[in-house]
Structures are given as C-alpha cells and as structure tokens.
Short mmCIF file of C-alpha atoms in Angstrom, two decimals:
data_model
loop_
_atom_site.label_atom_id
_atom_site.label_comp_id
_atom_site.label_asym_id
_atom_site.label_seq_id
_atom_site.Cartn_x
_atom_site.Cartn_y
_atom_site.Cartn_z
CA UNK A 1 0.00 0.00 0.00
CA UNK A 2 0.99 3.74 -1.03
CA UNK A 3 2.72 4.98 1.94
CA UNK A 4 0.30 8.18 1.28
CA UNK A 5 -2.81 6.32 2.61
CA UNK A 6 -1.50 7.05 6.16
CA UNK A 7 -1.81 10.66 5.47
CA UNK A 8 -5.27 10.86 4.62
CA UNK A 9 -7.92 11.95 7.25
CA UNK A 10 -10.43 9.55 8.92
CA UNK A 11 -13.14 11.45 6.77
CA UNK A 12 -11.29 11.32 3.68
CA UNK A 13 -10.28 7.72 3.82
CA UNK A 14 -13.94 6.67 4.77
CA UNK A 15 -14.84 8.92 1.81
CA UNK A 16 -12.23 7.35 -0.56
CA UNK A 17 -13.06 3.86 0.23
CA UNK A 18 -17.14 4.24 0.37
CA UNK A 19 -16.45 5.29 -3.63
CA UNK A 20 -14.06 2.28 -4.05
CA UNK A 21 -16.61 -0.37 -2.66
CA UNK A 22 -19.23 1.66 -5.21
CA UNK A 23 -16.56 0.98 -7.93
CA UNK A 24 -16.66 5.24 -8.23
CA UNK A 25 -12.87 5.28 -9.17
CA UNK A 26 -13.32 8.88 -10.53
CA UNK A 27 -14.62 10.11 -7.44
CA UNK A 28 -12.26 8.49 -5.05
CA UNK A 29 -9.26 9.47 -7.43
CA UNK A 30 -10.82 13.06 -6.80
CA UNK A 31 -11.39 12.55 -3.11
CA UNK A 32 -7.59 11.52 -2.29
CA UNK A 33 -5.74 13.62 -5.08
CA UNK A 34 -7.72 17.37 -3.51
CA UNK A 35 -6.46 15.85 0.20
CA UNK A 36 -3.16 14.94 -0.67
CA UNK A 37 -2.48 17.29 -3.34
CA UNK A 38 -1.05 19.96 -0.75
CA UNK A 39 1.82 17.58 0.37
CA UNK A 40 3.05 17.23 -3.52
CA UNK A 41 0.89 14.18 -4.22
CA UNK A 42 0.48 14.17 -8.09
CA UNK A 43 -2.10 12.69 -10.14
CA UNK A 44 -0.58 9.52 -10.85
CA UNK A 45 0.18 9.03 -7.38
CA UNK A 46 -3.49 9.78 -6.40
CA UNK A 47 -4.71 6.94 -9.18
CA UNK A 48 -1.98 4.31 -7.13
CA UNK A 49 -3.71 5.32 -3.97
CA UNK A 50 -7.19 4.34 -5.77
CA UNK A 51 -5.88 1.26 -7.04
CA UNK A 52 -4.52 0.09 -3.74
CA UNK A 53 -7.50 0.87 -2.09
CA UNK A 54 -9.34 -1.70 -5.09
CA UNK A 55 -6.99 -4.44 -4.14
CA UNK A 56 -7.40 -3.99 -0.76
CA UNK A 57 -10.78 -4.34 -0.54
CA UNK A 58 -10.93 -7.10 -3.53
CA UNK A 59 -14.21 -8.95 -3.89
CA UNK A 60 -16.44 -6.46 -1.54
CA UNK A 61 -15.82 -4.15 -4.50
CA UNK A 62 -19.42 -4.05 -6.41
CA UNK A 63 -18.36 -3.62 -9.82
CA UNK A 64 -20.75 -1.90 -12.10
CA UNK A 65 -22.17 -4.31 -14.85
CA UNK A 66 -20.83 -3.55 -18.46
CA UNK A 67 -23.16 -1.57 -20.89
CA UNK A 68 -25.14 -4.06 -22.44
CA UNK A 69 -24.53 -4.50 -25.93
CA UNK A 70 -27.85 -6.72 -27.23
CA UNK A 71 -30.17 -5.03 -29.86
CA UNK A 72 -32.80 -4.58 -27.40
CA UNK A 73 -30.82 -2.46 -25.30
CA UNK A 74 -29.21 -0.57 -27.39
CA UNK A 75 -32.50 -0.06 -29.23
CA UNK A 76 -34.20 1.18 -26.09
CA UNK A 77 -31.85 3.54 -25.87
CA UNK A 78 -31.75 5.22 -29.44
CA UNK A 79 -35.58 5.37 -28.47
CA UNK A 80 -35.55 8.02 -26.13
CA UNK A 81 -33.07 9.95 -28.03
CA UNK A 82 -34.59 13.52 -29.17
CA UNK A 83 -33.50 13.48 -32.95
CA UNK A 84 -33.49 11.20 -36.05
CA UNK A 85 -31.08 8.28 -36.18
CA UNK A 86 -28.17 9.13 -39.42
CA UNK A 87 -25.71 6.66 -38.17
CA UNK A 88 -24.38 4.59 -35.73
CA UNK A 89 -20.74 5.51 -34.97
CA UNK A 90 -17.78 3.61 -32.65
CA UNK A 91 -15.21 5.88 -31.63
CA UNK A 92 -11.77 4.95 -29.66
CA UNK A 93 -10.97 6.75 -26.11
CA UNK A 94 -9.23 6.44 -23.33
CA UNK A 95 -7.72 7.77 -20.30
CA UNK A 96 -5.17 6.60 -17.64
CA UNK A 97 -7.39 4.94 -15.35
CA UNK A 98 -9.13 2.54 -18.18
CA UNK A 99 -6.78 2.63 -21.06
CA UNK A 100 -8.55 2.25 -24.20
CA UNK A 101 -11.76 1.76 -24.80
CA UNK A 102 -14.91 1.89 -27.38
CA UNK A 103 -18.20 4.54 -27.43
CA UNK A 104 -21.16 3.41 -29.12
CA UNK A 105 -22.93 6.47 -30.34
CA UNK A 106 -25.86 7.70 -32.27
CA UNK A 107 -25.41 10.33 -35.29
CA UNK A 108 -28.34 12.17 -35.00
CA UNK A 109 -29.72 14.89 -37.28
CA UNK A 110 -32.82 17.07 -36.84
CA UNK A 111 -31.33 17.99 -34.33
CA UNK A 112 -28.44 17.35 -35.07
CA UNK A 113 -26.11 15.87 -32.77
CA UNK A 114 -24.76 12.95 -31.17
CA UNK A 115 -26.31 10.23 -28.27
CA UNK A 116 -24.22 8.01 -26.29
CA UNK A 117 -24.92 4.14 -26.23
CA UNK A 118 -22.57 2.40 -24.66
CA UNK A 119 -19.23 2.21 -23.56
CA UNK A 120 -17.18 -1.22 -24.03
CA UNK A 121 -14.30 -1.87 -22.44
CA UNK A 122 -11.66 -4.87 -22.31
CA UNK A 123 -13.82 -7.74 -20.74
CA UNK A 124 -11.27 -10.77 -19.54
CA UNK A 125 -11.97 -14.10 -21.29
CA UNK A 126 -14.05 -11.99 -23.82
CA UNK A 127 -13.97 -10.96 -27.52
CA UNK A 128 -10.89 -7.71 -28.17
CA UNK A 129 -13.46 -5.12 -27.61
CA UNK A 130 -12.91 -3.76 -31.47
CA UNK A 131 -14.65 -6.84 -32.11
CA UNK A 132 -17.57 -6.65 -29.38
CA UNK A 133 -18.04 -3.15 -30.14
CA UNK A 134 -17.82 -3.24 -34.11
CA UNK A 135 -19.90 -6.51 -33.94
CA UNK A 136 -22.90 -4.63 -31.20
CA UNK A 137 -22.68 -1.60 -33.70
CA UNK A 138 -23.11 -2.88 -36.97
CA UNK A 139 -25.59 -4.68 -35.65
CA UNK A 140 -27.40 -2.25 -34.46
CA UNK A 141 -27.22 -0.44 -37.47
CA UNK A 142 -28.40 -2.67 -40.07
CA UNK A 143 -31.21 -3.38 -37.12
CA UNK A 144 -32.40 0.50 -37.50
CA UNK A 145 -31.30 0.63 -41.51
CA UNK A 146 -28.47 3.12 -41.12
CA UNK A 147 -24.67 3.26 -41.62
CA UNK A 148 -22.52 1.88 -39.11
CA UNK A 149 -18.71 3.89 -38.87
CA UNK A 150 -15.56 2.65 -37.24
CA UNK A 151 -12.78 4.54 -38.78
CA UNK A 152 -10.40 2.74 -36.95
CA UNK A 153 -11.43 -1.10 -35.61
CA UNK A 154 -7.78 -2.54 -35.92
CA UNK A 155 -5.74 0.54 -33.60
CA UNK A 156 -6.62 2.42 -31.52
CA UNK A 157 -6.86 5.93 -32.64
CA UNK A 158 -8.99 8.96 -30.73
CA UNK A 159 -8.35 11.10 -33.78
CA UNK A 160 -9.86 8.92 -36.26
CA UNK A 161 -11.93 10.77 -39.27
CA UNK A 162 -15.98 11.08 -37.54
CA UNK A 163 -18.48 9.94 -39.76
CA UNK A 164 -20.11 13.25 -40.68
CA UNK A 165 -16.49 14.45 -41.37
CA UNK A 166 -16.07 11.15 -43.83
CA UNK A 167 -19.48 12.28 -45.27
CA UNK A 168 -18.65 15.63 -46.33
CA UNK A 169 -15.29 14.67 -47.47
CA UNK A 170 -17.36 12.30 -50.01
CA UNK A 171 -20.11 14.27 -51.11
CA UNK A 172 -17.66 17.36 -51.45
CA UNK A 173 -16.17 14.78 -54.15
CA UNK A 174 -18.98 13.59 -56.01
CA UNK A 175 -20.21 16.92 -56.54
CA UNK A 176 -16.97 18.20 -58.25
CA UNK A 177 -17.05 17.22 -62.28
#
C-alpha cells in the first residue's frame, strides 16, 4: 500500500473507500488527489492510492455491470433519443485509469447531434473489444437501416476521421465534375 494512505484523514479515507466499494474510481481518485495534493501528491500518485485501495478491498468491490450491448438495449436507448437516427458511430478513447476503450454512439440529425450508447471496455476471457463493439454496432445499425462507422477497428486511434467528417469529405467529391 501507497505509503500516502496514512496521510489521509479519517473522513477522507472513509470517503475514498465508500467510492471504491461503489466501484466510483473517478470520485475516489478526486477525493484523495484534492487531500493529498497539498503535500506534492500528483495525479498519478493519487490513481496508485485508488488502485490500492481496489486491491485492498478485492471482492467487496461491487463492480458496475458492463453496458449491455444486445439489440434490445441498445435499441431502447436510441428510443428516447430527441432526434433522427443518421448513423451509428464507434469511436476509440481512453484515459489513464481505463486505457482504451470503445463509445457506441448515435449520429443524429434534426437535431443534429450525437447520443451516447454504450461504452465497451476490455472484458477478460471476452472478444478484443474492437470486435464486441464493431460486432454490437453494426448490428445495431443494419437493425435501425443506417450506416454503421468505425474509422479505426484494428488501432486504436482517438483522432480517427468522424463519420459526418467522412461524409462531407465524399459528397464534397462527387459533386466536383
């Protein structure tokens, strides 16, 4: 354990581990990093703190389920969104706690816009999440009848091309003679 834990206040490290056991990383990243962050802790430092804290308390953890990725779901949520489907889209991200990982999101015009769907991340013993996203968003898409875009499925890449940007790049050059 981070010998930084011992410089936490009671209140903080109750706080810190209540988020833990509610698998809020964010929040109990935020909790220790603002307490320790006078003594020079940095942000990577705060996130081994965090992850400590996981291991510690191991299996009383309660990990949020995964987005679920079935047509039914998915199509429940495009339901309540407020504008017309144009596409479904996967996108790369990422960030230091969860490395990479895949959105699921609805093009939308009229308005237009965007709607998230889901977020897939690396599940052990399961498919490389390229695959279990690509696979959840095509389907998806030929289930509503619109394109489905994953400008990078192979790499991981958070500046891929965006599907309305790949749209005006080709109707820019079918209209030229």
């Amino acid at each position: 354990m981070s010998g930084w834990w011992a410089y936490l206040e009671e209140q903080t490290l109750r706080e810190v581990d209540a988020n833990v056991l509610h698998d809020r990383r964010i929040t109990a990243l935020k909790a220790a990093w603002e307490a320790l962050r006078p003594l020079g802790l940095g942000l990577r430092e705060a996130e081994q703190v965090v992850h400590a804290r996981y291991e510690a308390l191991g299996d009383r953890v309660q990990r949020r389920l995964p987005d679920p990725l079935d047509i039914p779901s998915l199509a429940a949520r495009v339901a309540v969104l407020p504008g017309r489907v144009a596409a479904i889209e996967a996108l790369w991200d990422g960030d230091t706690i969860h490395d990479w990982f895949v959105l699921l999101v609805a093009v939308l015009d009229d308005p237009a816009g965007e709607g998230h769907l889901a977020t897939v991340h690396h599940r052990p013993g399961g498919p490389p999440l390229s695959s279990a996203a690509a696979e959840a968003g095509q389907a998806l898409a030929d289930h509503l009848g619109v394109p489905f875009h994953f400008a990078s499925p192979d790499v991981p890449d958070d500046e891929a091309p965006r599907w309305r940007t790949v749209q005006c790049l080709s109707e820019g050059s079918r209209s030229e003679p």
